[in-house]
Amino acid sequence: MNKEFKDIIDLALAEDIGSGDVSASLLADKQVSASIVCRKVAVICGIEYAQAAFLSLNKDIKINWLVKDGDLVDASQTLCTLSGSSRAIISAERVALNFLQTLSAVATQTRSLVDKISDTKAQLLDTRKTLPGLRLAQKQAVKCGGGVNHRLGLYDCIMLKENHIIAAGGISKAVAEAKAHFSDLDLIVEVETLEQLAEVLTLSDVTRALCDNFSLQMLSEAVALSAGRLPLEASGNIDKATIVSIAQTGVDFISTGSITKNIQAIDLSLRFA
């Protein structure tokens, strides 16, 4: 367990347990058996986090996972069985389920959109619109659902958006400045018009153009204008109702924050046998 991962688990447990689980303290601490059941169809993700939550409180808890991350499960399917300290299992329950139900929600939401565009060449990308502290976890959940990770943060890829471009005095100047300082990083340029895209296509150092809030007609024209010279990403107003028609324009990538922020937690329950 690396330090960053351990810190996330420890913080979540400390937030919930605080000075001690007063309800669990009322129980006789005996050996029990339990199981976690999924109440709806879902793509599972977060097993590592859930397991760490239990084992952080008692390393002797035995967990037998019947599924793995990325598996599609049915309603009422048992995900795992547990045995060990009753107090430790109850104290870790909420934190373990929070990780599992949240990350499974991301994976499930992602899979639903990926399936919709499976007949096109478009790949579904996530964004930086993630829960604070859970960036890496949610991005792993996107991969479990069949999506592709965008940049991890502000440090591993240059993305020039409208305010960067305005401050630099234009697209060409912004690109030149970016590559002068960070020539080893990928460079994505956001465009809001076809004219801006035409300018980007004249520049040799750009990795991808992000077409922000383009209409379907504009996206089709952008694909024709690019003619395969530069990968195109569509972003803005992406949902279940629009994603297929957007993918059918021929864009290479579609990015949306909905798969990490507009999610509904998967219903899970833990019960003693």
mmCIF file of C-alpha atoms in Angstrom:
data_model
loop_
_atom_site.group_PDB
_atom_site.id
_atom_site.type_symbol
_atom_site.label_atom_id
_atom_site.label_comp_id
_atom_site.label_asym_id
_atom_site.label_seq_id
_atom_site.Cartn_x
_atom_site.Cartn_y
_atom_site.Cartn_z
ATOM 1 C CA MET A 1 0.000 0.000 0.000
ATOM 2 C CA ASN A 2 1.645 3.243 -1.115
ATOM 3 C CA LYS A 3 1.540 6.309 1.109
ATOM 4 C CA GLU A 4 -1.004 8.244 -0.956
ATOM 5 C CA PHE A 5 -3.390 5.303 -0.990
ATOM 6 C CA LYS A 6 -2.910 4.685 2.744
ATOM 7 C CA ASP A 7 -3.476 8.366 3.526
ATOM 8 C CA ILE A 8 -6.840 8.302 1.719
ATOM 9 C CA ILE A 9 -7.979 5.223 3.632
ATOM 10 C CA ASP A 10 -6.716 6.567 6.971
ATOM 11 C CA LEU A 11 -8.389 9.944 6.428
ATOM 12 C CA ALA A 12 -11.721 8.331 5.579
ATOM 13 C CA LEU A 13 -11.596 6.089 8.637
ATOM 14 C CA ALA A 14 -10.531 8.931 10.943
ATOM 15 C CA GLU A 15 -13.335 11.118 9.613
ATOM 16 C CA ASP A 16 -15.919 8.448 10.426
ATOM 17 C CA ILE A 17 -14.588 6.851 13.611
ATOM 18 C CA GLY A 18 -13.033 9.887 15.265
ATOM 19 C CA SER A 19 -12.264 9.131 18.928
ATOM 20 C CA GLY A 20 -13.961 5.743 18.676
ATOM 21 C CA ASP A 21 -17.033 3.885 17.432
ATOM 22 C CA VAL A 22 -19.314 4.158 20.451
ATOM 23 C CA SER A 23 -22.021 1.952 18.909
ATOM 24 C CA ALA A 24 -19.585 -0.863 18.109
ATOM 25 C CA SER A 25 -18.154 -0.647 21.618
ATOM 26 C CA LEU A 26 -21.495 -1.903 22.958
ATOM 27 C CA LEU A 27 -21.027 -5.223 21.136
ATOM 28 C CA ALA A 28 -19.183 -8.272 22.350
ATOM 29 C CA ASP A 29 -16.170 -8.467 20.035
ATOM 30 C CA LYS A 30 -16.627 -11.963 18.654
ATOM 31 C CA GLN A 31 -15.869 -13.723 15.381
ATOM 32 C CA VAL A 32 -18.667 -13.291 12.826
ATOM 33 C CA SER A 33 -19.375 -13.963 9.177
ATOM 34 C CA ALA A 34 -20.835 -11.359 6.832
ATOM 35 C CA SER A 35 -21.393 -10.615 3.158
ATOM 36 C CA ILE A 36 -21.690 -7.566 0.903
ATOM 37 C CA VAL A 37 -24.528 -7.675 -1.607
ATOM 38 C CA CYS A 38 -25.117 -5.401 -4.612
ATOM 39 C CA ARG A 39 -28.765 -4.364 -4.922
ATOM 40 C CA LYS A 40 -28.748 -3.325 -8.591
ATOM 41 C CA VAL A 41 -27.014 -4.113 -11.876
ATOM 42 C CA ALA A 42 -23.604 -2.427 -11.743
ATOM 43 C CA VAL A 43 -19.995 -2.444 -12.890
ATOM 44 C CA ILE A 44 -17.931 -3.042 -9.764
ATOM 45 C CA CYS A 45 -14.921 -0.912 -8.834
ATOM 46 C CA GLY A 46 -13.196 -0.040 -5.571
ATOM 47 C CA ILE A 47 -12.393 -3.491 -4.211
ATOM 48 C CA GLU A 48 -8.877 -2.470 -3.189
ATOM 49 C CA TYR A 49 -10.217 0.516 -1.233
ATOM 50 C CA ALA A 50 -12.942 -1.466 0.497
ATOM 51 C CA GLN A 51 -10.535 -4.239 1.454
ATOM 52 C CA ALA A 52 -8.012 -1.756 2.828
ATOM 53 C CA ALA A 53 -10.675 -0.123 4.988
ATOM 54 C CA PHE A 54 -11.460 -3.421 6.714
ATOM 55 C CA LEU A 55 -7.861 -4.579 7.059
ATOM 56 C CA SER A 56 -6.709 -1.214 8.404
ATOM 57 C CA LEU A 57 -8.887 -1.819 11.455
ATOM 58 C CA ASN A 58 -8.075 -5.503 11.825
ATOM 59 C CA LYS A 59 -5.522 -7.267 9.663
ATOM 60 C CA ASP A 60 -6.970 -10.661 10.594
ATOM 61 C CA ILE A 61 -10.287 -10.097 8.827
ATOM 62 C CA LYS A 62 -10.662 -12.624 6.008
ATOM 63 C CA ILE A 63 -12.305 -11.383 2.799
ATOM 64 C CA ASN A 64 -13.210 -13.633 -0.110
ATOM 65 C CA TRP A 65 -14.072 -11.549 -3.167
ATOM 66 C CA LEU A 66 -16.377 -13.289 -5.611
ATOM 67 C CA VAL A 67 -15.963 -10.572 -8.262
ATOM 68 C CA LYS A 68 -13.174 -8.337 -9.510
ATOM 69 C CA ASP A 69 -12.986 -4.685 -10.555
ATOM 70 C CA GLY A 70 -14.619 -4.209 -13.947
ATOM 71 C CA ASP A 71 -17.096 -7.085 -13.555
ATOM 72 C CA LEU A 72 -20.741 -6.465 -14.441
ATOM 73 C CA VAL A 73 -22.923 -7.894 -11.672
ATOM 74 C CA ASP A 74 -26.627 -8.555 -11.331
ATOM 75 C CA ALA A 75 -29.003 -7.223 -8.711
ATOM 76 C CA SER A 76 -28.814 -9.197 -5.437
ATOM 77 C CA GLN A 77 -25.409 -10.648 -6.357
ATOM 78 C CA THR A 78 -22.992 -11.276 -3.469
ATOM 79 C CA LEU A 79 -19.713 -9.429 -3.969
ATOM 80 C CA CYS A 80 -17.734 -10.925 -1.108
ATOM 81 C CA THR A 81 -17.890 -12.789 2.167
ATOM 82 C CA LEU A 82 -16.066 -11.692 5.313
ATOM 83 C CA SER A 83 -15.133 -13.273 8.614
ATOM 84 C CA GLY A 84 -13.470 -11.758 11.643
ATOM 85 C CA SER A 85 -13.937 -9.262 14.465
ATOM 86 C CA SER A 86 -17.526 -8.038 14.716
ATOM 87 C CA ARG A 87 -16.460 -4.626 16.008
ATOM 88 C CA ALA A 88 -13.863 -4.055 13.291
ATOM 89 C CA ILE A 89 -16.208 -5.124 10.485
ATOM 90 C CA ILE A 90 -19.000 -2.848 11.720
ATOM 91 C CA SER A 91 -16.647 0.101 12.263
ATOM 92 C CA ALA A 92 -15.158 -0.189 8.773
ATOM 93 C CA GLU A 93 -18.462 -0.963 7.047
ATOM 94 C CA ARG A 94 -19.536 2.545 6.063
ATOM 95 C CA VAL A 95 -16.138 3.654 4.785
ATOM 96 C CA ALA A 96 -15.656 0.442 2.796
ATOM 97 C CA LEU A 97 -19.106 0.715 1.236
ATOM 98 C CA ASN A 98 -18.660 4.423 0.504
ATOM 99 C CA PHE A 99 -15.589 3.694 -1.591
ATOM 100 C CA LEU A 100 -17.161 0.688 -3.277
ATOM 101 C CA GLN A 101 -20.521 2.279 -4.095
ATOM 102 C CA THR A 102 -19.022 5.566 -5.323
ATOM 103 C CA LEU A 103 -16.365 4.036 -7.550
ATOM 104 C CA SER A 104 -18.807 1.432 -8.852
ATOM 105 C CA ALA A 105 -21.165 4.283 -9.740
ATOM 106 C CA VAL A 106 -18.430 5.914 -11.831
ATOM 107 C CA ALA A 107 -17.620 2.633 -13.569
ATOM 108 C CA THR A 108 -21.299 1.920 -14.221
ATOM 109 C CA GLN A 109 -21.995 5.389 -15.597
ATOM 110 C CA THR A 110 -18.923 5.157 -17.797
ATOM 111 C CA ARG A 111 -19.879 1.742 -19.160
ATOM 112 C CA SER A 112 -23.369 2.964 -20.066
ATOM 113 C CA LEU A 113 -21.933 5.745 -22.253
ATOM 114 C CA VAL A 114 -19.111 3.633 -23.696
ATOM 115 C CA ASP A 115 -21.657 1.044 -24.804
ATOM 116 C CA LYS A 116 -23.686 3.711 -26.577
ATOM 117 C CA ILE A 117 -20.765 4.752 -28.795
ATOM 118 C CA SER A 118 -19.210 1.319 -29.275
ATOM 119 C CA ASP A 119 -20.091 1.314 -32.990
ATOM 120 C CA THR A 120 -18.083 4.504 -33.592
ATOM 121 C CA LYS A 121 -14.370 5.252 -33.349
ATOM 122 C CA ALA A 122 -14.852 7.788 -30.545
ATOM 123 C CA GLN A 123 -13.300 7.081 -27.151
ATOM 124 C CA LEU A 124 -14.841 8.385 -23.935
ATOM 125 C CA LEU A 125 -12.585 10.582 -21.781
ATOM 126 C CA ASP A 126 -12.970 11.711 -18.195
ATOM 127 C CA THR A 127 -12.095 15.207 -16.902
ATOM 128 C CA ARG A 128 -10.689 16.841 -13.751
ATOM 129 C CA LYS A 129 -14.224 17.172 -12.349
ATOM 130 C CA THR A 130 -13.622 14.597 -9.634
ATOM 131 C CA LEU A 131 -14.277 14.413 -5.906
ATOM 132 C CA PRO A 132 -11.457 16.061 -3.921
ATOM 133 C CA GLY A 133 -8.954 13.450 -2.806
ATOM 134 C CA LEU A 134 -10.399 10.749 -5.069
ATOM 135 C CA ARG A 135 -8.915 11.815 -8.420
ATOM 136 C CA LEU A 136 -6.840 8.678 -8.997
ATOM 137 C CA ALA A 137 -9.561 6.393 -7.636
ATOM 138 C CA GLN A 138 -12.244 7.836 -9.886
ATOM 139 C CA LYS A 139 -9.993 7.764 -12.913
ATOM 140 C CA GLN A 140 -9.296 4.092 -12.246
ATOM 141 C CA ALA A 141 -13.068 3.582 -12.059
ATOM 142 C CA VAL A 142 -13.431 5.221 -15.487
ATOM 143 C CA LYS A 143 -10.969 2.681 -16.878
ATOM 144 C CA CYS A 144 -12.935 -0.130 -15.218
ATOM 145 C CA GLY A 145 -15.977 1.103 -17.116
ATOM 146 C CA GLY A 146 -14.159 1.098 -20.446
ATOM 147 C CA GLY A 147 -13.330 4.798 -20.611
ATOM 148 C CA VAL A 148 -9.969 6.475 -21.183
ATOM 149 C CA ASN A 149 -8.194 8.843 -18.807
ATOM 150 C CA HIS A 150 -7.639 12.478 -19.777
ATOM 151 C CA ARG A 151 -4.825 14.370 -18.044
ATOM 152 C CA LEU A 152 -4.473 13.569 -14.364
ATOM 153 C CA GLY A 153 -4.030 17.179 -13.295
ATOM 154 C CA LEU A 154 -2.483 20.509 -14.170
ATOM 155 C CA TYR A 155 1.032 19.055 -14.207
ATOM 156 C CA ASP A 156 1.096 16.250 -16.769
ATOM 157 C CA CYS A 157 -0.375 17.882 -19.877
ATOM 158 C CA ILE A 158 -0.695 21.415 -21.230
ATOM 159 C CA MET A 159 -4.257 22.470 -22.007
ATOM 160 C CA LEU A 160 -4.690 25.946 -23.404
ATOM 161 C CA LYS A 161 -8.231 27.167 -22.811
ATOM 162 C CA GLU A 162 -9.890 30.471 -23.639
ATOM 163 C CA ASN A 163 -8.376 32.462 -20.771
ATOM 164 C CA HIS A 164 -4.864 31.151 -21.445
ATOM 165 C CA ILE A 165 -5.257 32.134 -25.090
ATOM 166 C CA ILE A 166 -6.612 35.590 -24.283
ATOM 167 C CA ALA A 167 -3.831 36.260 -21.781
ATOM 168 C CA ALA A 168 -1.151 35.145 -24.252
ATOM 169 C CA GLY A 169 -2.502 37.272 -27.098
ATOM 170 C CA GLY A 170 -3.764 34.500 -29.331
ATOM 171 C CA ILE A 171 -3.525 30.803 -30.086
ATOM 172 C CA SER A 172 -0.229 30.843 -31.959
ATOM 173 C CA LYS A 173 1.492 32.866 -29.251
ATOM 174 C CA ALA A 174 0.076 30.664 -26.509
ATOM 175 C CA VAL A 175 1.259 27.488 -28.258
ATOM 176 C CA ALA A 176 4.737 28.890 -28.887
ATOM 177 C CA GLU A 177 5.076 29.910 -25.240
ATOM 178 C CA ALA A 178 3.867 26.541 -24.007
ATOM 179 C CA LYS A 179 6.246 24.490 -26.134
ATOM 180 C CA ALA A 180 9.174 26.787 -25.308
ATOM 181 C CA HIS A 181 8.796 25.879 -21.636
ATOM 182 C CA PHE A 182 7.328 22.345 -21.697
ATOM 183 C CA SER A 183 8.353 20.725 -24.969
ATOM 184 C CA ASP A 184 8.080 17.208 -23.521
ATOM 185 C CA LEU A 185 4.381 17.463 -22.583
ATOM 186 C CA ASP A 186 1.327 16.828 -24.728
ATOM 187 C CA LEU A 187 -0.441 20.018 -25.771
ATOM 188 C CA ILE A 188 -4.207 20.292 -26.165
ATOM 189 C CA VAL A 189 -5.773 23.504 -27.477
ATOM 190 C CA GLU A 190 -9.404 24.381 -26.864
ATOM 191 C CA VAL A 191 -11.151 26.016 -29.823
ATOM 192 C CA GLU A 192 -14.550 27.676 -29.904
ATOM 193 C CA THR A 193 -14.840 28.349 -33.637
ATOM 194 C CA LEU A 194 -13.890 26.684 -36.899
ATOM 195 C CA GLU A 195 -11.594 29.635 -37.597
ATOM 196 C CA GLN A 196 -9.662 28.883 -34.422
ATOM 197 C CA LEU A 197 -9.428 25.224 -35.431
ATOM 198 C CA ALA A 198 -8.051 26.242 -38.835
ATOM 199 C CA GLU A 199 -5.316 28.209 -37.060
ATOM 200 C CA VAL A 200 -4.479 25.275 -34.791
ATOM 201 C CA LEU A 201 -4.144 23.018 -37.829
ATOM 202 C CA THR A 202 -1.295 25.194 -39.090
ATOM 203 C CA LEU A 203 0.730 24.596 -35.911
ATOM 204 C CA SER A 204 3.028 21.587 -35.675
ATOM 205 C CA ASP A 205 3.289 21.197 -31.917
ATOM 206 C CA VAL A 206 -0.344 20.561 -30.997
ATOM 207 C CA THR A 207 -1.351 17.062 -29.825
ATOM 208 C CA ARG A 208 -5.125 17.470 -29.998
ATOM 209 C CA ALA A 209 -7.807 20.105 -30.547
ATOM 210 C CA LEU A 210 -10.703 20.290 -28.112
ATOM 211 C CA CYS A 211 -13.884 21.521 -29.797
ATOM 212 C CA ASP A 212 -15.797 23.220 -27.015
ATOM 213 C CA ASN A 213 -19.603 23.341 -27.264
ATOM 214 C CA PHE A 214 -19.631 22.845 -31.035
ATOM 215 C CA SER A 215 -22.967 22.075 -32.664
ATOM 216 C CA LEU A 216 -23.304 18.775 -34.514
ATOM 217 C CA GLN A 217 -22.867 20.576 -37.827
ATOM 218 C CA MET A 218 -19.776 22.366 -36.581
ATOM 219 C CA LEU A 219 -18.305 19.074 -35.355
ATOM 220 C CA SER A 220 -18.913 17.487 -38.751
ATOM 221 C CA GLU A 221 -17.257 20.461 -40.425
ATOM 222 C CA ALA A 222 -14.365 20.254 -37.968
ATOM 223 C CA VAL A 223 -13.807 16.594 -38.825
ATOM 224 C CA ALA A 224 -13.806 17.442 -42.527
ATOM 225 C CA LEU A 225 -11.477 20.407 -42.000
ATOM 226 C CA SER A 226 -9.015 18.372 -39.959
ATOM 227 C CA ALA A 227 -9.153 15.469 -42.436
ATOM 228 C CA GLY A 228 -7.296 13.235 -39.992
ATOM 229 C CA ARG A 229 -4.362 15.605 -39.528
ATOM 230 C CA LEU A 230 -5.112 16.210 -35.847
ATOM 231 C CA PRO A 231 -7.190 14.224 -33.329
ATOM 232 C CA LEU A 232 -10.363 16.042 -32.313
ATOM 233 C CA GLU A 233 -12.072 16.008 -28.934
ATOM 234 C CA ALA A 234 -15.689 17.078 -28.431
ATOM 235 C CA SER A 235 -16.643 18.573 -25.074
ATOM 236 C CA GLY A 236 -19.664 20.341 -23.627
ATOM 237 C CA ASN A 237 -23.317 19.289 -23.269
ATOM 238 C CA ILE A 238 -22.477 15.591 -23.401
ATOM 239 C CA ASP A 239 -25.120 13.249 -21.978
ATOM 240 C CA LYS A 240 -26.935 10.026 -22.829
ATOM 241 C CA ALA A 241 -29.235 11.870 -25.218
ATOM 242 C CA THR A 242 -26.485 13.558 -27.237
ATOM 243 C CA ILE A 243 -23.425 11.323 -27.090
ATOM 244 C CA VAL A 244 -24.321 9.007 -29.983
ATOM 245 C CA SER A 245 -24.958 11.800 -32.466
ATOM 246 C CA ILE A 246 -21.747 13.518 -31.359
ATOM 247 C CA ALA A 247 -19.733 10.321 -31.803
ATOM 248 C CA GLN A 248 -21.239 9.795 -35.242
ATOM 249 C CA THR A 249 -19.715 13.065 -36.485
ATOM 250 C CA GLY A 250 -16.363 11.267 -36.576
ATOM 251 C CA VAL A 251 -14.565 12.904 -33.637
ATOM 252 C CA ASP A 252 -11.813 10.873 -31.996
ATOM 253 C CA PHE A 253 -12.603 11.646 -28.358
ATOM 254 C CA ILE A 254 -15.572 12.776 -26.286
ATOM 255 C CA SER A 255 -14.916 14.167 -22.801
ATOM 256 C CA THR A 256 -17.485 14.637 -20.078
ATOM 257 C CA GLY A 257 -17.443 15.386 -16.373
ATOM 258 C CA SER A 258 -20.760 13.589 -15.889
ATOM 259 C CA ILE A 259 -19.110 10.201 -15.425
ATOM 260 C CA THR A 260 -17.314 11.365 -12.276
ATOM 261 C CA LYS A 261 -19.583 14.055 -10.830
ATOM 262 C CA ASN A 262 -23.171 13.316 -11.933
ATOM 263 C CA ILE A 263 -23.309 9.862 -10.429
ATOM 264 C CA GLN A 264 -25.772 7.911 -8.293
ATOM 265 C CA ALA A 265 -24.170 5.678 -5.688
ATOM 266 C CA ILE A 266 -24.701 1.976 -6.215
ATOM 267 C CA ASP A 267 -26.917 0.431 -3.529
ATOM 268 C CA LEU A 268 -24.861 -2.035 -1.466
ATOM 269 C CA SER A 269 -25.484 -3.661 1.883
ATOM 270 C CA LEU A 270 -23.384 -5.578 4.431
ATOM 271 C CA ARG A 271 -25.164 -8.101 6.635
ATOM 272 C CA PHE A 272 -23.972 -10.487 9.304
ATOM 273 C CA ALA A 273 -24.816 -14.118 8.583
#
